[in-house]
Coordinates of C-alpha atoms and ligand atoms in Angstrom, one line a residue:
Chain X
M132 CA -27.8 -1.3 -8.4
N133 CA -29.4 -3.8 -11.4
N134 CA -28.1 -6.8 -10.1
T135 CA -29.2 -9.7 -7.8
W136 CA -25.4 -10.2 -5.6
G137 CA -25.7 -6.3 -4.5
D138 CA -24.3 -3.1 -3.8
M139 CA -20.6 -3.5 -5.7
A140 CA -18.8 -0.7 -3.9
Q141 CA -16.8 -2.2 -1.7
Y142 CA -15.1 -3.9 -3.8
D143 CA -13.8 -1.2 -5.7
P144 CA -9.6 -2.6 -6.1
V145 CA -8.6 1.6 -5.3
T146 CA -8.6 0.6 -1.7
W147 CA -6.2 2.9 -0.5
N148 CA -6.4 6.8 -2.5
W149 CA -4.9 10.4 -2.9
V150 CA -4.1 10.3 1.0
I151 CA -2.3 7.4 1.0
A152 CA -0.3 9.0 -2.0
V153 CA 0.5 12.1 -0.3
Y154 CA 1.9 10.3 2.6
L155 CA 4.7 8.7 0.2
F156 CA 5.3 11.6 -0.8
M157 CA 5.8 13.2 2.4
A158 CA 8.1 10.1 3.6
G159 CA 10.3 10.3 0.5
L160 CA 10.1 13.4 0.5
S161 CA 11.3 14.1 4.3
A162 CA 14.3 11.1 3.3
G163 CA 15.1 12.3 0.9
S164 CA 15.7 16.4 1.6
V165 CA 17.6 14.5 4.6
L166 CA 19.9 11.6 3.0
I167 CA 21.0 15.1 0.9
G168 CA 21.7 17.6 3.1
I169 CA 23.9 15.4 5.5
G170 CA 25.7 14.2 2.0
M171 CA 26.4 17.2 0.8
R172 CA 27.9 18.0 5.2
W173 CA 30.0 14.6 4.9
Y174 CA 31.5 16.0 1.6
S175 CA 32.0 19.8 2.7
R176 CA 35.2 20.9 3.4
D177 CA 33.9 23.2 5.6
K178 CA 32.5 21.6 8.5
Q179 CA 32.5 24.4 10.8
T180 CA 29.3 26.8 9.5
E181 CA 26.2 24.9 8.8
S182 CA 25.0 25.5 5.7
P183 CA 22.1 26.7 3.9
I184 CA 21.4 23.7 2.7
L185 CA 21.3 21.7 5.4
K186 CA 19.6 24.4 8.2
A187 CA 17.1 23.6 4.9
A188 CA 17.3 19.8 5.4
A189 CA 17.4 19.8 9.6
L190 CA 14.4 21.5 9.2
I191 CA 12.2 19.9 6.4
G192 CA 12.9 16.3 7.7
P193 CA 10.9 16.3 11.1
V194 CA 7.9 18.1 9.4
A195 CA 7.7 16.5 6.7
I196 CA 8.1 13.3 8.2
S197 CA 5.1 14.5 10.6
L198 CA 3.3 15.8 7.8
G199 CA 2.8 12.4 6.5
L200 CA 2.0 10.5 9.5
A201 CA -0.6 13.5 10.7
C202 CA -2.0 12.2 7.3
L203 CA -1.6 7.8 8.0
V204 CA -3.4 8.5 11.1
F205 CA -6.4 10.8 9.7
D206 CA -6.7 7.5 7.1
L207 CA -6.9 4.6 9.4
T208 CA -11.1 3.7 10.0
K209 CA -9.8 3.9 13.8
P210 CA -8.0 6.9 14.6
F211 CA -8.3 7.3 17.6
H212 CA -6.5 3.4 17.7
F213 CA -3.2 4.7 16.2
W214 CA -1.6 3.5 19.2
L215 CA -2.1 0.0 18.6
I216 CA -0.1 0.0 16.2
L217 CA 3.4 1.7 18.2
V218 CA 2.4 -2.1 20.6
N219 CA 1.3 -4.7 18.4
Y220 CA 4.2 -5.9 15.7
N221 CA 3.8 -8.9 13.6
F222 CA 6.9 -7.8 11.8
Q223 CA 6.3 -9.8 8.8
S224 CA 4.6 -7.1 8.0
V225 CA 5.8 -4.2 5.4
M226 CA 4.5 -1.3 7.3
A227 CA 5.3 -2.7 11.3
I228 CA 8.5 -2.4 10.5
G229 CA 8.2 1.3 8.4
V230 CA 6.2 1.9 11.8
A231 CA 9.4 0.3 14.0
A232 CA 12.1 2.3 11.5
L233 CA 9.7 6.1 12.4
L234 CA 9.6 5.7 15.7
A235 CA 13.3 6.0 15.5
Y236 CA 13.8 8.0 12.6
S237 CA 11.0 10.9 13.5
P238 CA 13.1 12.1 17.0
L239 CA 16.1 11.8 15.7
G240 CA 15.5 14.3 13.1
I241 CA 14.0 16.3 16.3
A242 CA 17.7 16.0 17.3
Y243 CA 19.1 16.2 14.6
A244 CA 17.0 20.0 13.7
L245 CA 17.6 20.7 16.9
I246 CA 21.7 20.9 16.9
V247 CA 22.0 22.5 13.3
L248 CA 19.5 25.2 14.0
K249 CA 21.3 26.2 17.0
D250 CA 21.3 29.3 16.3
D251 CA 18.5 29.7 15.1
L252 CA 16.4 28.9 17.5
P253 CA 16.0 32.2 19.7
K254 CA 15.4 34.0 16.8
W255 CA 12.0 32.0 15.7
K256 CA 11.0 32.5 19.5
L257 CA 12.4 28.8 20.3
G258 CA 15.2 29.9 22.8
F259 CA 14.4 27.5 25.3
L260 CA 15.0 24.5 23.3
S261 CA 18.5 25.6 23.2
G262 CA 19.6 23.7 26.2
I263 CA 18.1 20.5 24.7
A264 CA 20.9 21.5 21.8
D265 CA 22.9 22.0 23.8
L266 CA 23.0 19.2 25.6
L267 CA 22.6 17.4 21.7
M268 CA 26.1 18.5 20.8
P269 CA 28.1 16.0 21.8
F270 CA 26.1 13.2 20.1
R271 CA 26.2 14.7 16.8
K272 CA 28.2 12.4 14.7
I273 CA 26.2 9.3 15.8
I274 CA 22.6 11.2 15.5
E275 CA 23.7 12.2 12.1
V276 CA 25.1 8.5 10.9
L277 CA 21.7 7.0 12.2
L278 CA 19.2 9.4 11.0
F279 CA 21.5 8.8 7.5
I280 CA 20.5 5.2 7.7
L281 CA 17.3 5.1 9.0
A282 CA 16.6 8.1 6.1
I283 CA 17.8 5.1 3.5
G284 CA 15.2 3.0 5.4
V285 CA 12.4 5.4 5.8
G286 CA 13.0 6.3 1.4
A287 CA 12.6 3.2 0.5
Y288 CA 10.3 1.8 2.7
T289 CA 8.0 3.2 1.3
G290 CA 8.1 1.4 -1.8
F291 CA 8.6 -2.3 -0.6
L292 CA 4.7 -1.4 1.2
I293 CA 3.1 -1.1 -1.7
S294 CA 5.1 -3.9 -3.6
A295 CA 4.8 -6.2 -0.6
M296 CA 1.1 -6.6 -2.5
N297 CA 1.3 -9.5 -5.4
A298 CA -2.3 -9.0 -6.6
Y299 CA -1.0 -5.5 -8.0
P300 CA 1.3 -6.1 -10.7
M301 CA 2.3 -2.3 -11.2
L302 CA 3.2 -2.5 -7.9
N303 CA 4.4 -5.9 -7.1
T304 CA 7.8 -5.0 -8.7
A305 CA 11.5 -4.9 -7.0
V306 CA 12.5 -2.0 -8.4
L307 CA 9.3 0.4 -6.6
P308 CA 11.6 0.7 -3.7
A309 CA 14.5 1.8 -6.0
L310 CA 11.6 4.7 -7.9
F311 CA 11.0 5.3 -4.8
L312 CA 14.0 6.2 -3.5
V313 CA 15.5 8.1 -6.3
S314 CA 12.3 10.4 -6.6
G315 CA 12.1 10.8 -3.1
L316 CA 16.3 12.6 -3.8
S317 CA 14.9 14.7 -6.1
A318 CA 12.1 16.3 -4.4
G319 CA 14.7 16.6 -0.8
A320 CA 17.0 18.4 -3.5
A321 CA 14.3 20.6 -4.5
A322 CA 12.7 21.2 -1.4
N323 CA 16.2 21.6 0.4
L324 CA 17.0 24.5 -2.2
V325 CA 13.2 26.4 -2.0
V326 CA 13.7 26.8 1.7
A327 CA 17.1 27.1 1.5
L328 CA 16.4 30.5 -0.3
L329 CA 13.3 31.4 1.0
M330 CA 14.0 30.7 4.8
F331 CA 18.0 31.3 5.2
N332 CA 18.3 33.6 2.2
T333 CA 21.2 31.5 0.3
D334 CA 22.8 32.8 -2.5
T335 CA 21.6 31.1 -5.3
H336 CA 25.6 31.6 -7.1
S337 CA 26.7 29.8 -4.1
P338 CA 29.1 26.7 -4.2
E339 CA 26.9 24.5 -2.0
V340 CA 23.9 25.2 -4.4
A341 CA 25.4 24.5 -7.8
K342 CA 27.0 21.3 -5.8
M343 CA 23.6 19.7 -5.2
H344 CA 22.9 21.5 -9.3
R345 CA 25.0 18.4 -10.3
I346 CA 22.8 16.0 -9.0
E347 CA 19.6 16.7 -10.0
L348 CA 20.3 15.6 -13.7
P349 CA 22.0 12.2 -12.4
V350 CA 18.8 11.0 -10.5
I351 CA 16.0 12.6 -13.0
I352 CA 18.2 10.2 -15.3
A353 CA 17.7 7.1 -12.9
E354 CA 13.8 8.0 -11.9
M355 CA 13.7 7.9 -16.1
M356 CA 15.9 4.6 -15.9
F357 CA 13.5 3.1 -13.0
L358 CA 10.2 3.6 -15.0
V359 CA 11.7 2.0 -18.1
M360 CA 12.1 -0.7 -16.0
L361 CA 9.1 -0.8 -14.7
F362 CA 6.8 -0.5 -17.6
S363 CA 9.3 -2.9 -19.2
A364 CA 8.9 -5.6 -16.0
L365 CA 5.1 -5.5 -17.1
Y366 CA 5.2 -5.6 -20.7
F367 CA 7.6 -8.5 -21.2
T368 CA 5.9 -10.5 -18.3
G369 CA 2.4 -10.0 -20.3
G370 CA -0.7 -11.5 -19.0
S371 CA -2.7 -9.0 -16.5
A372 CA 0.8 -7.2 -16.1
A373 CA 0.6 -6.2 -19.4
T374 CA -2.9 -4.7 -19.3
A375 CA -1.7 -2.7 -16.3
L376 CA 0.0 -0.8 -19.4
A377 CA -3.3 0.5 -20.6
S378 CA -2.1 2.7 -17.4
L379 CA -0.4 4.3 -20.2
N380 CA -2.5 5.2 -22.8
T381 CA -6.1 5.9 -21.7
G382 CA -8.2 7.7 -18.9
I383 CA -7.2 9.9 -16.3
W384 CA -3.3 8.3 -14.5
A385 CA -2.1 9.2 -18.8
S386 CA -1.8 12.2 -18.2
V387 CA -0.9 13.0 -14.9
F388 CA 1.6 10.7 -16.1
W389 CA 2.1 13.1 -19.0
I390 CA 1.4 15.5 -17.6
G391 CA 2.5 15.5 -14.8
V392 CA 5.1 13.0 -13.8
V393 CA 7.1 13.9 -17.3
G394 CA 6.0 17.1 -19.0
I395 CA 6.5 19.2 -15.8
G396 CA 8.7 17.0 -13.6
F397 CA 11.3 15.5 -16.0
A398 CA 11.3 18.7 -18.6
I399 CA 10.3 21.4 -17.9
P400 CA 14.2 21.2 -15.3
L401 CA 15.7 19.1 -17.8
L402 CA 14.7 21.7 -20.5
A403 CA 16.2 25.0 -17.8
M404 CA 19.1 23.1 -17.8
L405 CA 20.2 23.9 -21.4
L406 CA 19.5 27.7 -20.3
P407 CA 22.1 30.3 -20.4
S408 CA 23.7 30.6 -16.7
S409 CA 23.1 34.1 -16.3
A410 CA 18.9 32.9 -16.0
R411 CA 19.7 29.7 -14.8
H412 CA 21.4 31.7 -11.8
S413 CA 17.5 33.9 -11.2
K414 CA 15.8 33.4 -7.7
A415 CA 12.9 32.3 -9.5
L416 CA 13.2 30.1 -12.4
M417 CA 15.4 28.6 -9.4
L418 CA 12.2 28.2 -7.8
T419 CA 10.5 27.4 -11.0
V420 CA 12.3 24.6 -11.6
A421 CA 12.4 23.2 -7.6
C422 CA 8.8 23.6 -7.6
C423 CA 8.6 21.9 -11.0
S424 CA 10.2 18.5 -9.8
L425 CA 8.0 18.6 -6.4
T426 CA 4.7 18.7 -8.4
G427 CA 6.5 15.8 -10.8
V428 CA 7.5 13.7 -7.2
L429 CA 3.9 14.2 -6.2
A430 CA 2.3 13.5 -9.5
L431 CA 3.7 9.4 -9.5
R432 CA 3.1 9.0 -6.2
H433 CA -0.3 9.7 -7.1
F434 CA -0.1 7.9 -10.4
I435 CA 1.7 4.9 -8.7
V436 CA -0.9 4.8 -6.3
Y437 CA -3.6 4.9 -9.0
A438 CA -3.2 3.2 -11.7
G439 CA -1.2 1.0 -9.7
Q440 CA -4.6 -0.7 -7.7
S441 CA -6.6 -0.7 -10.7
Y442 CA -5.0 -3.5 -12.3
I443 CA -5.6 -7.0 -10.7
S444 CA -4.0 -10.0 -11.4
Chain S
M1072 CA -2.9 -28.0 12.3
N1073 CA -5.4 -30.0 13.6
K1074 CA -8.5 -29.2 10.9
R1075 CA -8.1 -28.3 7.5
Y1076 CA -12.0 -26.4 7.0
V1077 CA -13.0 -26.5 2.8
M1078 CA -15.6 -25.7 1.5
V1079 CA -16.6 -26.4 -2.4
H1080 CA -18.7 -24.8 -3.8
D1081 CA -21.0 -27.5 -7.1
E1082 CA -22.0 -24.0 -10.0
N1083 CA -23.6 -27.2 -12.0
K1084 CA -26.2 -26.9 -8.9
C1085 CA -26.2 -23.2 -8.6
I1086 CA -28.5 -21.0 -9.4
G1087 CA -28.0 -17.2 -8.6
C1088 CA -30.5 -17.4 -6.3
Q1089 CA -29.1 -15.2 -3.8
A1090 CA -30.1 -17.4 -0.7
C1091 CA -26.5 -18.3 0.5
N1092 CA -26.1 -14.3 0.6
I1093 CA -29.1 -13.4 3.1
A1094 CA -28.3 -16.3 5.8
C1095 CA -25.0 -14.6 5.4
R1096 CA -26.0 -11.1 6.3
S1097 CA -28.6 -11.9 8.8
E1098 CA -26.3 -14.6 10.5
N1099 CA -23.4 -12.5 11.1
N1100 CA -24.8 -9.2 11.6
V1101 CA -23.4 -7.6 8.3
P1102 CA -24.2 -4.4 8.5
E1103 CA -26.4 -2.8 5.2
G1104 CA -23.8 -1.9 2.6
V1105 CA -21.5 -4.6 2.4
T1106 CA -21.5 -8.2 2.6
R1107 CA -18.9 -11.8 3.5
L1108 CA -20.4 -13.1 0.4
Q1109 CA -21.8 -12.9 -3.4
V1110 CA -22.5 -14.9 -6.7
R1111 CA -22.1 -13.3 -9.0
V1112 CA -23.9 -14.6 -12.7
E1113 CA -21.3 -13.9 -15.8
G1114 CA -22.2 -14.6 -19.2
P1115 CA -24.1 -16.0 -21.4
F1116 CA -21.0 -18.3 -22.4
G1117 CA -21.3 -20.1 -25.7
E1118 CA -24.1 -19.8 -28.7
A1119 CA -28.1 -20.9 -28.5
P1120 CA -29.6 -23.1 -27.5
H1121 CA -26.0 -24.2 -25.6
L1122 CA -26.1 -21.0 -23.4
H1123 CA -24.8 -21.4 -19.6
F1124 CA -23.4 -18.7 -16.8
K1125 CA -21.0 -18.9 -15.0
Y1126 CA -22.1 -19.1 -11.1
N1127 CA -19.3 -17.0 -9.2
R1128 CA -19.0 -17.1 -5.6
V1129 CA -17.2 -14.0 -4.6
S1130 CA -16.6 -14.3 -0.4
C1131 CA -13.1 -15.3 1.4
Q1132 CA -11.3 -18.0 0.3
Q1133 CA -9.2 -18.7 4.0
C1134 CA -6.1 -19.1 2.2
E1135 CA -3.7 -21.7 3.3
N1136 CA -0.8 -18.2 2.5
A1137 CA -3.0 -15.8 3.0
P1138 CA -1.1 -12.0 1.9
C1139 CA -4.3 -10.8 4.5
V1140 CA -2.4 -11.4 7.3
S1141 CA 1.3 -11.7 6.4
V1142 CA 0.7 -7.4 5.7
C1143 CA -0.9 -7.1 8.7
P1144 CA 1.1 -4.4 10.9
T1145 CA -0.3 -5.5 14.5
G1146 CA -1.0 -9.0 14.4
A1147 CA -5.2 -7.5 14.1
A1148 CA -5.1 -10.4 11.0
Y1149 CA -4.4 -13.8 12.6
I1150 CA -4.7 -17.9 11.8
D1151 CA -6.3 -19.7 14.3
E1152 CA -6.0 -23.3 15.7
N1153 CA -7.9 -25.0 13.1
G1154 CA -6.2 -22.6 10.0
L1155 CA -9.1 -20.1 10.0
V1156 CA -7.9 -16.8 9.1
S1157 CA -9.2 -14.9 11.0
I1158 CA -9.1 -10.8 12.7
H1159 CA -9.0 -9.8 16.0
N1160 CA -11.6 -7.1 16.3
D1161 CA -9.6 -5.1 19.0
K1162 CA -6.6 -5.3 17.4
C1163 CA -7.1 -3.5 14.1
V1164 CA -6.5 -0.2 13.8
G1165 CA -8.5 -0.7 9.8
C1166 CA -5.3 0.7 8.3
Q1167 CA -6.7 -1.2 5.3
Y1168 CA -4.0 -2.7 4.0
C1169 CA -5.0 -6.7 4.4
V1170 CA -8.3 -4.9 2.2
A1171 CA -5.5 -3.6 -0.6
A1172 CA -3.6 -6.9 -0.7
C1173 CA -6.4 -9.1 -0.4
P1174 CA -6.1 -10.8 -4.0
Y1175 CA -9.8 -11.3 -4.0
K1176 CA -10.4 -8.4 -2.7
V1177 CA -13.0 -9.4 -0.3
R1178 CA -12.4 -7.9 2.1
F1179 CA -13.8 -4.9 3.6
I1180 CA -14.2 -2.4 6.6
N1181 CA -17.5 -2.9 8.3
P1182 CA -19.3 0.2 9.2
I1183 CA -20.3 -0.4 12.0
T1184 CA -16.7 -1.6 14.1
K1185 CA -14.2 -0.2 11.5
A1186 CA -12.4 -2.7 11.7
A1187 CA -11.7 -5.0 8.9
D1188 CA -13.9 -8.1 8.1
K1189 CA -15.1 -10.9 6.0
C1190 CA -16.2 -14.6 5.7
N1191 CA -14.7 -16.8 8.5
F1192 CA -16.8 -19.3 7.5
C1193 CA -18.5 -18.6 10.4
K1194 CA -16.6 -19.5 13.1
D1195 CA -18.3 -17.3 15.6
T1196 CA -21.7 -18.4 14.8
R1197 CA -23.2 -21.9 14.0
L1198 CA -19.7 -23.4 13.4
A1199 CA -18.8 -22.3 17.3
R1200 CA -22.7 -23.7 18.0
G1201 CA -20.9 -27.2 16.1
E1202 CA -23.4 -25.9 12.5
Q1203 CA -22.7 -26.1 9.6
P1204 CA -22.5 -22.4 8.1
A1205 CA -24.8 -20.6 7.4
C1206 CA -24.7 -19.8 3.6
V1207 CA -24.5 -24.1 3.9
T1208 CA -27.8 -24.3 5.1
A1209 CA -30.0 -21.6 2.8
C1210 CA -28.7 -22.9 0.0
P1211 CA -32.4 -24.7 -2.0
T1212 CA -30.0 -26.6 -4.2
D1213 CA -27.4 -27.6 -2.1
A1214 CA -24.4 -26.4 -3.7
L1215 CA -22.5 -25.7 -1.2
Y1216 CA -20.3 -28.5 0.6
F1217 CA -17.9 -27.7 3.9
G1218 CA -15.7 -29.8 6.7
D1219 CA -12.4 -31.0 7.6
A1220 CA -10.7 -32.2 3.9
N1221 CA -8.5 -33.5 6.7
D1222 CA -11.0 -36.4 7.8
S1223 CA -10.2 -38.5 4.9
Q1224 CA -14.0 -39.9 5.0
S1225 CA -15.7 -36.4 5.1
E1226 CA -18.2 -35.5 1.7
V1227 CA -15.7 -32.9 1.4
A1228 CA -12.5 -35.5 1.4
L1229 CA -15.0 -37.7 -1.0
L1230 CA -15.7 -34.6 -3.6
L1231 CA -12.1 -33.4 -3.7
N1232 CA -10.9 -36.7 -4.9
T1233 CA -13.6 -37.6 -7.1
K1234 CA -14.5 -34.8 -8.8
I1235 CA -12.8 -31.8 -10.5
T1236 CA -12.4 -28.8 -9.1
Y1237 CA -10.1 -25.6 -9.4
Q1238 CA -9.4 -22.7 -7.1
E1239 CA -9.3 -19.4 -8.3
K1240 CA -5.9 -17.4 -8.6
T1241 CA -3.6 -20.9 -7.3
H1242 CA -1.1 -19.1 -9.5
L1243 CA -0.4 -16.2 -6.6
G1244 CA 0.2 -18.6 -4.5
T1245 CA -2.3 -18.3 -1.7
K1246 CA -3.6 -22.3 -1.7
P1247 CA -7.5 -20.6 -1.2
R1248 CA -9.6 -23.2 0.8
V1249 CA -12.6 -22.4 -1.3
Y1250 CA -12.6 -25.3 -4.1
R1251 CA -15.2 -25.0 -7.5
I1252 CA -16.9 -27.6 -9.8
P1253 CA -17.1 -26.6 -13.0
T1254 CA -19.9 -26.1 -14.6
K1255 CA -19.5 -29.3 -17.3
R1256 CA -20.7 -27.0 -20.9
G1257 CA -18.0 -24.5 -19.8
G1258 CA -14.2 -23.9 -19.7
I1259 CA -12.4 -23.5 -16.5
E1260 CA -12.1 -20.4 -15.7
S1261 CA -10.4 -18.8 -13.0
Ligands
LIG1481 S1 -9.6 -14.4 0.1 FE1 -8.3 -12.4 1.0 S2 -9.6 -12.0 2.5 FE2 -9.9 -13.8 2.2 S3 -7.8 -15.7 3.3 FE3 -7.2 -14.5 1.0 S4 -5.9 -12.9 1.4 FE4 -6.9 -13.1 3.3
LIG1482 S1 -6.9 -3.4 8.4 FE1 -6.7 -4.6 10.6 S2 -6.7 -6.6 10.3 FE2 -5.9 -5.2 7.8 S3 -4.3 -4.8 7.9 FE3 -4.8 -2.8 8.6 S4 -5.3 -3.3 11.6 FE4 -4.8 -4.9 10.1
LIG1483 S1 -19.6 -19.0 6.0 FE1 -20.2 -18.1 6.7 S2 -19.6 -16.0 6.8 FE2 -18.9 -17.1 5.7 S3 -20.1 -16.4 3.9 FE3 -21.2 -18.8 3.7 S4 -22.7 -18.2 6.2 FE4 -21.0 -16.6 4.7

């Protein structure tokens, strides 16, 4: 300490760290995977059999959000008082609205998982839950619709959560919720594929997988567009907002952006689409590409959280 | 709202001695390593022999439109009947949303209570006893003024009416209640 006024540690502008970035990733992943799973079921003619993609989504939805919430609670300075957040609501606060949505989303996600995975439960020695699944079965449609709507809310809310802070020009933009929602879709699609291939033995040539691949390109393009919008908004705002553009060419977060988000998250999946069909349908390649997409989205959350907080207006 | 407490920091009179900072620590039991108030000495600015420093008071601005209050999920951060931005320690879960949202970066987590903390104009201590805040009393050059700006006869109301003052980051719409009287030699920087 070589100033007269004392310790500066508490004034570090980066308040929220990687734990929050992982939470934002998990929430987006959970919502994206559920949206794709349910959306594909609605678009498919066969509504009798549970497709491997839907099963994967039903599993990832509650598991990812639970892991995310564990991160969130673990990051509180008073983790054992987390229940306070469940009983006191300030509905001006995006976080309070998000908690209310998650309070409905998480149990519904579990209920939906029981319904979709009913036939798999005995295999996992969870046969005792089949009774609950039977009881829930008549409500399948309503659960599905509510879960879908709440998943949109959960996916977008993570973006609203950090865009509500007007101190940070990179975060305080209307694009962020949309960016988080589409990148959540891309993570969800990738995770659905991984779990469907590894746990539910789906065929790499199945029409389901092909259908999911067809949304990959538009999702990546939308993500890139939102990123361009984010940065051009900063550029045209000028002043302290424009200084945040430095995050693209200086420091560790510039590398995370160009290597993680652009290189691994966008370039590899896009290049993979150019490969001959036989190679594209190999299980190994599909898994690799999916893991690249997931890495890209995780890198994006870290970049936004850290670079976003580093520039104050 | 019956009262409108404001603080005025005269940057001409300030010498950056940190007496306010130390008085605040002892009055409000601020633990080691964190602080409610710093006066940062910035500069020098200008050319010799007209060098001057800027004395920047860094403390809660008691925003009338406080981002820390609107983001708090539990309502632990609130505005009391006199307009003071305050914190219910027992409602705070330590999510740090307010710490992140404060544009002045003056909120912190108190390492003892684990709740969010900041300057509250000595509301629980000296103000409760009808006294002036510790930093105001301790200032050796009388650079600080505190009072109810709604009372047109108060010292602060007269000051705000007669002196040029500025507030920090007004473009964010927070309406801070800490006013600064800029150094005559320097330009206004916020
Ligand atoms: S300065 Fe920060 S902590 Fe103080 S009222 Fe304003 S936003 Fe809240
Ligand atoms: S840290 Fe405490 S006071 Fe701040 S927003 Fe969270 S619950 Fe509210
Ligand atoms: S008003 Fe009280 S709490 Fe605020 S800086 Fe001054 S002494 Fe500290």
